[in-house]
Short mmCIF file of C-alpha atoms and ligand atoms in Angstrom, two decimals:
data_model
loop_
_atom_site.label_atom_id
_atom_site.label_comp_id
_atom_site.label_asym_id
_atom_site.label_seq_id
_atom_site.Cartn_x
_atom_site.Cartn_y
_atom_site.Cartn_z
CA UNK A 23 40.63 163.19 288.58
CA UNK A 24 42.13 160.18 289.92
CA UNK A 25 43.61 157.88 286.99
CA UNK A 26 41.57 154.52 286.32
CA UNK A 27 43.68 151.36 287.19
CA UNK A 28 45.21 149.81 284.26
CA UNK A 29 47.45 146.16 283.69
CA UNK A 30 50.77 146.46 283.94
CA UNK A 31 51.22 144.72 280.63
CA UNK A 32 50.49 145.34 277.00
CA UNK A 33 49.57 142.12 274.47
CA UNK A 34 51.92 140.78 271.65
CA UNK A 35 49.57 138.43 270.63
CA UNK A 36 46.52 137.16 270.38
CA UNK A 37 44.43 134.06 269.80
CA UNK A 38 40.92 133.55 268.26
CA UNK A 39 37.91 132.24 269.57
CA UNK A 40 34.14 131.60 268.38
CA UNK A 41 30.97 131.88 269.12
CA UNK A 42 28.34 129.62 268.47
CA UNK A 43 24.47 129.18 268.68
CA UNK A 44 22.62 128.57 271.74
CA UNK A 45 21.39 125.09 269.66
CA UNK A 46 24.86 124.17 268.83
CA UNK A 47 25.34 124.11 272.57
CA UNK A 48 22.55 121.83 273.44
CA UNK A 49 23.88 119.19 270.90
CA UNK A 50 27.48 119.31 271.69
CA UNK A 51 27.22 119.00 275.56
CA UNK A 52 24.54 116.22 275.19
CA UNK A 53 26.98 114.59 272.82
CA UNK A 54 29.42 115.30 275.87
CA UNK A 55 27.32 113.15 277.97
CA UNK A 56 27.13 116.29 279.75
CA UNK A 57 30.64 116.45 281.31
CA UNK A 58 32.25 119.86 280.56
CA UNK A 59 35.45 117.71 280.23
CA UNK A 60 34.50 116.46 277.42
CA UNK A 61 34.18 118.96 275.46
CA UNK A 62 36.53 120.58 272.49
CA UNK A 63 37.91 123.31 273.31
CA UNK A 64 36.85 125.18 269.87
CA UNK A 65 32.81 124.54 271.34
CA UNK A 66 34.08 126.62 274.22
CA UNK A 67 33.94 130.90 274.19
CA UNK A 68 35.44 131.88 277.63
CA UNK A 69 37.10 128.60 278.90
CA UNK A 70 37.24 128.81 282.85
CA UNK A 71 37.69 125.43 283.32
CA UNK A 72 40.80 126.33 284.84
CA UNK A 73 43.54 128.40 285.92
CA UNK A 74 46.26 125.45 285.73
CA UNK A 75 48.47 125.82 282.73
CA UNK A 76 45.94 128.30 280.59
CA UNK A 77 47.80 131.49 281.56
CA UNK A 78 49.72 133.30 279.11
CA UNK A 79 54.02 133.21 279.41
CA UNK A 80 55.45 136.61 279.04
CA UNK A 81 57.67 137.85 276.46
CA UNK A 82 60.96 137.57 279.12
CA UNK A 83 59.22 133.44 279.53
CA UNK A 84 58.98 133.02 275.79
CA UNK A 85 62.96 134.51 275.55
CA UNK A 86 64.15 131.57 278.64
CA UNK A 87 62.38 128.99 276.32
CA UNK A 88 64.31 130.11 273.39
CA UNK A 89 67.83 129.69 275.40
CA UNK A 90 67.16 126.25 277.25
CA UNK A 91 69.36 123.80 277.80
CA UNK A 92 68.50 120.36 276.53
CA UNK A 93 71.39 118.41 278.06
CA UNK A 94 70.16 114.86 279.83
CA UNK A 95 72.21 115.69 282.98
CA UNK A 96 73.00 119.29 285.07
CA UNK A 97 71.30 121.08 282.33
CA UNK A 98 72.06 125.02 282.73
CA UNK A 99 68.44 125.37 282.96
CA UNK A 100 67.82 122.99 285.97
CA UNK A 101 70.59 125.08 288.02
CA UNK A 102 68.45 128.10 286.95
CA UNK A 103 65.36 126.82 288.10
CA UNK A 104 67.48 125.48 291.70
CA UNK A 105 68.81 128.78 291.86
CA UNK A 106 64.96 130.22 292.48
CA UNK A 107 64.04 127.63 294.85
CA UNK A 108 66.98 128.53 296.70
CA UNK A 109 66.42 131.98 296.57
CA UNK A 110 63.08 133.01 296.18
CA UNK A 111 61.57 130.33 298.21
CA UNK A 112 64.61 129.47 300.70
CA UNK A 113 64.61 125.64 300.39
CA UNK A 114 68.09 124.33 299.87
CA UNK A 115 66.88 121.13 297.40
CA UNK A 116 63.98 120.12 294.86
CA UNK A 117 63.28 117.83 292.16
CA UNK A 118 61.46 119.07 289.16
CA UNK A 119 58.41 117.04 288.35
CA UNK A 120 56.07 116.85 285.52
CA UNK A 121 53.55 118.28 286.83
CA UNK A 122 51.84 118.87 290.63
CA UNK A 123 50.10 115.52 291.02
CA UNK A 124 53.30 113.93 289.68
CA UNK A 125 55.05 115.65 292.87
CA UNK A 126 52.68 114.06 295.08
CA UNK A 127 53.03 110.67 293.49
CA UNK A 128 56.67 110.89 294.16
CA UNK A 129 56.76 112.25 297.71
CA UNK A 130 53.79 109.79 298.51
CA UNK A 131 55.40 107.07 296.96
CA UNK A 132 58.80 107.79 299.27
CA UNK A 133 56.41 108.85 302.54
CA UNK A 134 52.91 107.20 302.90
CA UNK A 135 52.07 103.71 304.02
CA UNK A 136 48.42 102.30 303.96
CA UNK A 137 46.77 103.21 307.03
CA UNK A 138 48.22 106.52 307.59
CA UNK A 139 46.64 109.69 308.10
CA UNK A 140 47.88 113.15 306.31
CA UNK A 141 45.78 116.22 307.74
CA UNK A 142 45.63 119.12 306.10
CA UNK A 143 43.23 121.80 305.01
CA UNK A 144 40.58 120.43 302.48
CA UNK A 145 43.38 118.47 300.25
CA UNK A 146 42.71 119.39 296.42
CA UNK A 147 41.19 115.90 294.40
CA UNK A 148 44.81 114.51 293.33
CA UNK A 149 46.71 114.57 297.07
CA UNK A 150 43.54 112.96 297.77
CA UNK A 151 43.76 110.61 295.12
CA UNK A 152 47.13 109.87 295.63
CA UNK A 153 46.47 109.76 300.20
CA UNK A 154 43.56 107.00 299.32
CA UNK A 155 45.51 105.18 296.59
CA UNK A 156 47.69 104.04 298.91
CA UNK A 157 44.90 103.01 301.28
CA UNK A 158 45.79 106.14 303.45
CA UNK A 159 43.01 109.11 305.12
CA UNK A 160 43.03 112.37 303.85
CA UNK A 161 42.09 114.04 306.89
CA UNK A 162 40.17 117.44 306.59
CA UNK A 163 41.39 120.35 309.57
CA UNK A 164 39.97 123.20 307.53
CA UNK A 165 38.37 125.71 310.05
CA UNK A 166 34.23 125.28 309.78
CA UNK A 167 33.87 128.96 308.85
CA UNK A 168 34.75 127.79 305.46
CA UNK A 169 32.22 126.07 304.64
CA UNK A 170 29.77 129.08 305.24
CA UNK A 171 29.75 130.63 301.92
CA UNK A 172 27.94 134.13 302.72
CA UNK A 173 30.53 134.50 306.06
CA UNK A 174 33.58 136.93 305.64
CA UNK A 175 36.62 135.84 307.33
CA UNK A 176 39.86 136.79 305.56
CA UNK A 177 41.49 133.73 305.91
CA UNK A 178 39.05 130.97 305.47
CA UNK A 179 41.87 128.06 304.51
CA UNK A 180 43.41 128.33 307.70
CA UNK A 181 43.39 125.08 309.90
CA UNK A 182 41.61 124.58 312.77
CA UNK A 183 44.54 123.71 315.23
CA UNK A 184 42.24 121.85 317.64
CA UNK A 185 41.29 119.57 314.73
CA UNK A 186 44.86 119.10 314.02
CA UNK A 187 45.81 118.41 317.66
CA UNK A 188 43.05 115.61 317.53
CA UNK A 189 44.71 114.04 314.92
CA UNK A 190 47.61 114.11 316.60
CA UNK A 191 46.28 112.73 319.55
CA UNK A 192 44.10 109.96 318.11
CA UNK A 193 47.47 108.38 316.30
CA UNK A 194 50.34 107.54 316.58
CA UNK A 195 53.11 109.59 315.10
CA UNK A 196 53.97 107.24 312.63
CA UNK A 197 50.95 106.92 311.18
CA UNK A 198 51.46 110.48 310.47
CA UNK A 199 53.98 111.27 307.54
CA UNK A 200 52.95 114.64 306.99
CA UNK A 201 50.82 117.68 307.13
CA UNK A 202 49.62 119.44 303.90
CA UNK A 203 48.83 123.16 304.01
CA UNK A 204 47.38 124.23 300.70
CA UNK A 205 48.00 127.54 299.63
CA UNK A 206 45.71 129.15 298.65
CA UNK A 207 43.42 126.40 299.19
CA UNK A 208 41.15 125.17 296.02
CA UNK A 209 38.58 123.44 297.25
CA UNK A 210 37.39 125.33 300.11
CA UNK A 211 37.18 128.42 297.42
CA UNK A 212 40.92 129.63 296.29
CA UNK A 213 41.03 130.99 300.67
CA UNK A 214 44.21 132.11 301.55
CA UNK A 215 45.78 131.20 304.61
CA UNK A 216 47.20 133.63 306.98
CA UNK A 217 50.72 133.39 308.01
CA UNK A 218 49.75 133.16 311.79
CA UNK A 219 48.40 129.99 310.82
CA UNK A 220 51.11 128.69 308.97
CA UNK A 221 53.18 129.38 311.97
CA UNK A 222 51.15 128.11 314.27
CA UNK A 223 50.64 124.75 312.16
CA UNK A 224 53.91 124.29 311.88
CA UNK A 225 54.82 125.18 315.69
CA UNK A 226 52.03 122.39 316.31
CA UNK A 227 53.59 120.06 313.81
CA UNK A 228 56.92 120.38 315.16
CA UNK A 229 55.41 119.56 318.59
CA UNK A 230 54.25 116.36 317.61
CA UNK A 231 56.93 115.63 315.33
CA UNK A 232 55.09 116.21 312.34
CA UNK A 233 56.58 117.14 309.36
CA UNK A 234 54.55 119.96 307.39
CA UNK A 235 54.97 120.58 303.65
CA UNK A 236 53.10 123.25 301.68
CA UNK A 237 50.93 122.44 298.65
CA UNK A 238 52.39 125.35 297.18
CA UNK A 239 50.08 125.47 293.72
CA UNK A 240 49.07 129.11 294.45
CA UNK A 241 51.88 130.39 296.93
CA UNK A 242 51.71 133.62 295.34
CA UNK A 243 47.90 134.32 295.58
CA UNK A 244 48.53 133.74 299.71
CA UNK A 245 51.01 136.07 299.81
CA UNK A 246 48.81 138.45 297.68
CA UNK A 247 46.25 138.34 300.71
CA UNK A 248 48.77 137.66 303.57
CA UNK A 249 49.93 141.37 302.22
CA UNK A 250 46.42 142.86 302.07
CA UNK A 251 44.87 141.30 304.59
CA UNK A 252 47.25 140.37 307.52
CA UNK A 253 48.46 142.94 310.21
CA UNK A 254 51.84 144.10 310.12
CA UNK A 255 52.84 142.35 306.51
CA UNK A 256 51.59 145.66 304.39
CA UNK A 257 54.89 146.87 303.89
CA UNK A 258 56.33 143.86 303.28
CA UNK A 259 57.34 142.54 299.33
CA UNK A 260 55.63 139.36 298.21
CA UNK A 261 58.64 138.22 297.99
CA UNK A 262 59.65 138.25 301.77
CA UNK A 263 56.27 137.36 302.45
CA UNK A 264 57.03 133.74 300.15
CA UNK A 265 60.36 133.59 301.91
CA UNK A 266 58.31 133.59 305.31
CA UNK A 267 55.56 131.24 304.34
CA UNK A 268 58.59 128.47 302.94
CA UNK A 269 60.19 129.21 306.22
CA UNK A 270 57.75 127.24 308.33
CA UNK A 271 57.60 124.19 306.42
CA UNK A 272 59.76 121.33 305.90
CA UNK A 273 59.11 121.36 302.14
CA UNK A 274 56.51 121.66 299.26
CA UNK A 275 54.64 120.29 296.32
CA UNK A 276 54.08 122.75 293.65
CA UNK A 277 51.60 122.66 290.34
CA UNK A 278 53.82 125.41 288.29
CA UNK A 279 50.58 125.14 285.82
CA UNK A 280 49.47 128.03 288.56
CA UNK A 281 51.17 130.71 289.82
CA UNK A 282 54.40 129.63 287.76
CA UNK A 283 52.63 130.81 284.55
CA UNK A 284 53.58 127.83 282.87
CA UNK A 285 51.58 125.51 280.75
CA UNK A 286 53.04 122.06 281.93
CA UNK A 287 55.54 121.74 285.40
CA UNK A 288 55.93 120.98 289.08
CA UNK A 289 58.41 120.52 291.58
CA UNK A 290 59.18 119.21 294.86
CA UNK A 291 61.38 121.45 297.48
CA UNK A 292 62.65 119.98 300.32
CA UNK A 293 64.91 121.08 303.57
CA UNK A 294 65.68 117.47 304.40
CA UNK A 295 68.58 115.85 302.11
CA UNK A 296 67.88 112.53 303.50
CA UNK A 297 64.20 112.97 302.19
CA UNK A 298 65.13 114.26 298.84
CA UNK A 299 67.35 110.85 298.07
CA UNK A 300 64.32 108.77 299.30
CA UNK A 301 62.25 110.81 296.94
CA UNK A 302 64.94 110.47 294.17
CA UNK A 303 64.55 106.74 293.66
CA UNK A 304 60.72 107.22 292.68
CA UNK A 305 61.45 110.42 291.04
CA UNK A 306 64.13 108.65 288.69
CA UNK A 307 61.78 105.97 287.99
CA UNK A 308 58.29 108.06 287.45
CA UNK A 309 59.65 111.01 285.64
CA UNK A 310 63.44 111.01 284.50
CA UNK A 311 66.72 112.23 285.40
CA UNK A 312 67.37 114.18 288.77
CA UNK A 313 68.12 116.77 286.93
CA UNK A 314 65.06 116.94 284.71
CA UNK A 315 62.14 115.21 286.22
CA UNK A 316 59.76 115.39 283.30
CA UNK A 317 60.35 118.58 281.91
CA UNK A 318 62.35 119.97 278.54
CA UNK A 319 65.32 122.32 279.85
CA UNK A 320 63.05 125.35 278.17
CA UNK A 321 59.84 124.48 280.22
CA UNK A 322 62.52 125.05 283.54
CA UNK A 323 63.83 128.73 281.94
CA UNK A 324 60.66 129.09 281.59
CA UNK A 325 59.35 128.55 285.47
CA UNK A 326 62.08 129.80 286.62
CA UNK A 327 60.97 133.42 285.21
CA UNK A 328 57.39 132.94 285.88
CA UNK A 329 58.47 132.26 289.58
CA UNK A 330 60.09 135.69 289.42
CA UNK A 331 57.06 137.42 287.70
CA UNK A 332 54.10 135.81 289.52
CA UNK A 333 55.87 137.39 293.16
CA UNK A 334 55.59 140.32 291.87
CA UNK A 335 52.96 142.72 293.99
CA UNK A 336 52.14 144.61 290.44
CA UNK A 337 51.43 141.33 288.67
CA UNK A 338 49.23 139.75 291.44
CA UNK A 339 47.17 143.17 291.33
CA UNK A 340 46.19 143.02 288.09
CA UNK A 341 45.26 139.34 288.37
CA UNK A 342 43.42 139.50 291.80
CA UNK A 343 41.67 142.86 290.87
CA UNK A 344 40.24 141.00 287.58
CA UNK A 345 39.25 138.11 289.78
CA UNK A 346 37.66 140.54 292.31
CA UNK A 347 36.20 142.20 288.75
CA UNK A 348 33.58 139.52 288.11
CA UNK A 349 33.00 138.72 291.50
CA UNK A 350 31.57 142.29 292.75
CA UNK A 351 29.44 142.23 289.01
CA UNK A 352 27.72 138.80 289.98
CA UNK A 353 27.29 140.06 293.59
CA UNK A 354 25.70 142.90 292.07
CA UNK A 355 23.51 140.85 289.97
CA UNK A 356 22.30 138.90 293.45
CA UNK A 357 24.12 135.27 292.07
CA UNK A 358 25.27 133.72 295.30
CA UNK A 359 29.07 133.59 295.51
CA UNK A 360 31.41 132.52 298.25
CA UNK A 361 32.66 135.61 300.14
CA UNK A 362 35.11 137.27 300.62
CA UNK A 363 36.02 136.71 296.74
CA UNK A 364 39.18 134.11 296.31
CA UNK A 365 42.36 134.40 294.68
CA UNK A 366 42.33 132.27 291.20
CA UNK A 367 38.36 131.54 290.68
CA UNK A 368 34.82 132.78 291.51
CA UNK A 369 33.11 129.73 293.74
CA UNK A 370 29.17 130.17 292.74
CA UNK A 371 26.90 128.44 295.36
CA UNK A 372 25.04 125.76 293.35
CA UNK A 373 22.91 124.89 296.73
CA UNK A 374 21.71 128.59 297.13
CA UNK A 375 21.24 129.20 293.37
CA UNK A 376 19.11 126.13 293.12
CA UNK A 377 17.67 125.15 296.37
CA UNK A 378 14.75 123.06 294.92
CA UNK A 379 17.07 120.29 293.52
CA UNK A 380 18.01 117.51 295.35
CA UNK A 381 21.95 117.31 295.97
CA UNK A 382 21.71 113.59 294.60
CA UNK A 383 20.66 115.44 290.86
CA UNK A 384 24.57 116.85 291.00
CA UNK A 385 23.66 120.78 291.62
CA UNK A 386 26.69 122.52 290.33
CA UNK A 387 27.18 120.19 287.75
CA UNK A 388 23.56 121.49 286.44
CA UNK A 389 24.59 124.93 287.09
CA UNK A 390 27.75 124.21 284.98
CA UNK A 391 25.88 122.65 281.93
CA UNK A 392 23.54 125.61 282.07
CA UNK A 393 26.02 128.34 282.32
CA UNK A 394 27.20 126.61 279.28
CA UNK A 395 24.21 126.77 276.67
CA UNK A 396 23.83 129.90 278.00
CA UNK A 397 27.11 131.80 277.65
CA UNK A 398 29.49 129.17 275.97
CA UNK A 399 31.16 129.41 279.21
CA UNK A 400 32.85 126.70 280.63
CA UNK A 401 33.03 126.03 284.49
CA UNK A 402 34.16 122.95 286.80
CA UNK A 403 31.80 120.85 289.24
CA UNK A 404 33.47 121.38 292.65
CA UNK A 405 30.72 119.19 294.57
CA UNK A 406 29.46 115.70 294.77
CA UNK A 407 31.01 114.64 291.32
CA UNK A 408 34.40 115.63 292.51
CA UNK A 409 34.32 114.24 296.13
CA UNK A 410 33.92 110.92 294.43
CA UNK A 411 32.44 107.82 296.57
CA UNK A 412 33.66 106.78 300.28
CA UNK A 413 36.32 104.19 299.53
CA UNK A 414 34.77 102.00 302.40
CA UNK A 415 31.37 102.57 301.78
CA UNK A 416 31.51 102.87 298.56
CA UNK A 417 28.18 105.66 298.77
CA UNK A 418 28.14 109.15 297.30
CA UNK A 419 30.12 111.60 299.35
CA UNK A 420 28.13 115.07 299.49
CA UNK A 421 30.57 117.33 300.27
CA UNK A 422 29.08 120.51 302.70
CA UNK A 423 29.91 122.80 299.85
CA UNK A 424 28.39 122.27 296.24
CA UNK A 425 30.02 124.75 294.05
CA UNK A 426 30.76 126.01 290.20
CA UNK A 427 34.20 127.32 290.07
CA UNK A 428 35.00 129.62 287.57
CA UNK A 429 38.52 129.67 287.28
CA UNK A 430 40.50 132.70 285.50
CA UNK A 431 43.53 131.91 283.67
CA UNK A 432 46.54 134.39 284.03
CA UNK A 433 46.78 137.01 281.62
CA UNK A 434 44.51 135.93 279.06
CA UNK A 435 41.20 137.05 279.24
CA UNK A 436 40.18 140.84 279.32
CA UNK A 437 37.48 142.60 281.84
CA UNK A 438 35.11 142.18 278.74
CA UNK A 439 35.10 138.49 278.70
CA UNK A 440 34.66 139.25 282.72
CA UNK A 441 31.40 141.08 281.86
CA UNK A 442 30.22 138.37 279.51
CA UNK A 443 30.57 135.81 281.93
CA UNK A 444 28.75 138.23 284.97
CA UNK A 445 25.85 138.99 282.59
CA UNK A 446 25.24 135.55 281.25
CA UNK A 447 25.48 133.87 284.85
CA UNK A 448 23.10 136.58 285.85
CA UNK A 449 20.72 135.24 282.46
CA UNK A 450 20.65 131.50 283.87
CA UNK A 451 19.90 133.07 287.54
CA UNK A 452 16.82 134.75 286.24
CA UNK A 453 15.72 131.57 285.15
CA UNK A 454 16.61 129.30 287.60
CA UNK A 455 13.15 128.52 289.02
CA UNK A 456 12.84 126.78 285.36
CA UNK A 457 15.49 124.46 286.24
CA UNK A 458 13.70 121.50 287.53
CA UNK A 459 16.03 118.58 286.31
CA UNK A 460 19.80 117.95 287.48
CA UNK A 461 21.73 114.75 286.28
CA UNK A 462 22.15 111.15 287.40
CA UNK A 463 25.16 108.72 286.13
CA UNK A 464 25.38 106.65 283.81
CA UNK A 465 29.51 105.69 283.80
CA UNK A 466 31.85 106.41 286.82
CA UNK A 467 35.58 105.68 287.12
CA UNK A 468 36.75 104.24 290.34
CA UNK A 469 38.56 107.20 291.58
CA UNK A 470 39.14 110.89 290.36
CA UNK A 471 35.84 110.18 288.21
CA UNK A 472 34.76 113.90 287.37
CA UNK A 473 36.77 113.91 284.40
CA UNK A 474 35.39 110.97 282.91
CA UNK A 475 31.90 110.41 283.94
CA UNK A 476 28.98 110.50 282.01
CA UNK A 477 25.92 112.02 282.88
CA UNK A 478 21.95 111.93 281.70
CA UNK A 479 19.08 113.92 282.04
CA UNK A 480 16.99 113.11 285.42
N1 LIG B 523 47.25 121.07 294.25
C1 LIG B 523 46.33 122.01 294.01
C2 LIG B 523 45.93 122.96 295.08
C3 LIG B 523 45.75 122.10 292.75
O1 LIG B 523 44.83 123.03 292.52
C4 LIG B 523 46.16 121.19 291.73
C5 LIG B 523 45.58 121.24 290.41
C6 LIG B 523 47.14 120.24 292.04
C7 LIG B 523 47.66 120.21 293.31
C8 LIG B 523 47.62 119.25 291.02
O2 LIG B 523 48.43 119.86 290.07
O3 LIG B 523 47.22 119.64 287.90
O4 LIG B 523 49.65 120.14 287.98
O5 LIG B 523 48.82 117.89 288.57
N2 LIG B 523 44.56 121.89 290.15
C9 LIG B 523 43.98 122.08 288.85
C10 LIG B 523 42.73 122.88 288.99
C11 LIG B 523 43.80 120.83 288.05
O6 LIG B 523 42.00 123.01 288.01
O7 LIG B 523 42.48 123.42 290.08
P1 LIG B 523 48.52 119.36 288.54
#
């Protein structure tokens, strides 16, 4: 017989978690004004929320944090963590950040102007915050077979280069700072990118004059599927395949909460010194010390080893596989999910699931409360809610994708909790015709207002 597939890990430790009663449910998300966010985490069972610094740090990650260096300036550990973004990824210079939305506020802060446009492929919610806070566009290049859910295409966050050329065209260069390429990209469904595209987006960047940075949250995951997927990279390591994907760009923001396996980090790598010293004024002044940026000299030991572990092919399997796990087990079950499967998260298609409701009742959101009182599950609203209101306009924006994301932290859950989640998604499916209400607002922030909004009853 052929042996089963099995992690490539064994666990050291483990944390608790509770059940509760279907009733306890109702109360405690009406009492959350019926935004997940709002919840405690101990109301929670399987918490997919999301991927971004849940995962669980190895024993080798736990070892860095013990021998960190704490030192203000040219801590041991920040030349540690340099010596992996020289090496693994190939850029000569970074500044360690926070976190990833802290890496665009400093980049941002050194590049856009108001009235500038930054294409890229369907920019996660915080470049976009941070493009229209500074009274800049956000352009979306993302290639429209994305936004097909039931379509297989294995690269579907690839950009469209025709988009991108008409965004060239349209303005002038420099009302163009930069081109972001999210890998893989969140909100079009954790889709990979192929490394023909990245090529070719840079080679049309470089045309223009443009520079191109990566949003390199889940640069791992891409390679993953640039390995599986792509001709002629199948005998290639992940870790030439990262060195290829950096190779194109002229830098990157990264969220280490992802494929760092960290719980709290980011950085910003950059080819261009002159850029870097730009950046290094707002750095110094939003998150500390070059050398620093934010973080304790232990959370750097510690990235710099999840950097190492996340690029490697036997890690990514066991994380993609488990990923892949609950996907096939919904398909199977007939819930609509957006296909091929992604590399972090499984994108349920609030629009086909519940086709009666009217997209202005917040359809994934009401999947997401319901998946909740069924399951003690806890998803995130990628729809309407997230794609906040038109900054001009000031109306709704209904994005052409309404979806639940269930994200999967790193190493933390088992195939079990997979099957939990696959059976009671499949329980609120059977009942879906029942669902006749979605939500309306009651309190919105400004900008970025799915975290805080409040929600009633229609
Ligand atoms: N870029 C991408 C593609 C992301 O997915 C995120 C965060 C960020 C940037 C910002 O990084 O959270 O460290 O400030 N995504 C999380 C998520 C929040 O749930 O997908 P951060």
């Amino acid at each position: 017989m052929q042996l089963p597939y099995a992690e490539p890990f064994k666990i050291k430790m483990v944390e608790s978690i509770r059940k509760s009663t279907r009733q306890e449910r109702e109360q405690w998300i009406k009492e959350a004004k019926y935004n997940l966010f709002n919840l405690r985490s101990e109301y929670v069972f399987v918490d997919l929320l999301t991927d971004s610094g849940t995962g669980a740090m190895s024993d080798k990650q736990w070892s860095e944090m013990m021998i960190g260096d704490e030192s203000y300036a040219g801590a041991s550990s920040y030349y540690k963590f340099l010596s992996v973004i020289n090496n693994l990824l190939g850029m000569p210079y970074f500044l360690p950040t926070h976190q990833g939305r802290a890496a665009e506020n400093v980049l941002f802060s050194a590049l856009i102007k108001e009235g500038d446009y930054i294409p890229g492929n369907s920019h996660f919610d915080t470049t976009k915050g941070h493009i229209e806070f500074r009274k800049a566009n956000a352009v979306d290049c993302t290639i429209d077979e994305a936004f097909d859910t039931t379509l297989i295409h294995p690269f579907k966050g690839n950009i469209n280069l025709q988009k991108l050329e008409d965004v060239f065209k349209k303005h002038p260069k420099e009302k163009i700072p930069l081109c972001i390429i999210t890998v893989t990209c969140n909100s079009s469904g954790g889709q990979p990118v192929s490394m023909e595209n990245i090529k070719a987006t840079s080679a049309l960047c470089k045309k223009y004059g443009i520079r191109v940075f990566l949003d390199a949250a889940r640069f791992a995951e891409n390679a993953y599927f640039i390995k599986i997927r792509e001709k002629g990279y199948e005998n290639k390591t992940i870790k030439e395949i990262v060195k290829e994907m950096f190779s194109y760009v002229d830098g990157a923001t990264m969220s280490c909460k992802k494929d760092a396996i960290v719980n709290m980090g980011g950085f910003i790598a950059f080819r261009d010194l002159e850029l870097k010293k730009q950046s290094s004024v707002f750095n110094i002044m939003f998150e500390g010390f070059l050398t620093y940026g934010g973080l304790s000299g232990r959370d750097m030991n510690a990235i710099a080893q999840g950097l190492m572990e996340s690029t490697e092919l036997d890690y990514l399997e066991a994380r993609i596989s488990q990923v892949e796990y609950l996907g096939n087990r919904l398909i199977e079950f007939g819930v609509p999910i957006q296909k091929p499967i992604g590399g972090h998260a499984i994108f349920v298609d609030a629009r086909k699931f519940l086709p009666e409701l009217p997209k202005e009742q917040f359809l994934a959101q009401t999947l997401g409360v319901e998946l909740y009182i069924e399951g003690g599950i806890r998803g995130v609203e990628i729809g309407a809610l997230l794609a906040d209101r038109d900054p001009i306009t000031r109306l709704n924006r209904f994005p052409e994708l309404e979806l639940l994301r269930l994200a999967i932290p790193r190493r933390v859950y088992t195939n079990n909790h997979m099957e939990y989640v696959a059976v009671a998604l499949a329980n609120v499916y059977e009942r879906r015709k029942k669902i006749t209400n979605g939500f309306k607002i009651t309190s919105e922030a400004p900008i970025m207002r799915h975290f805080t909004v409040e929600l009633e009853k229609v």
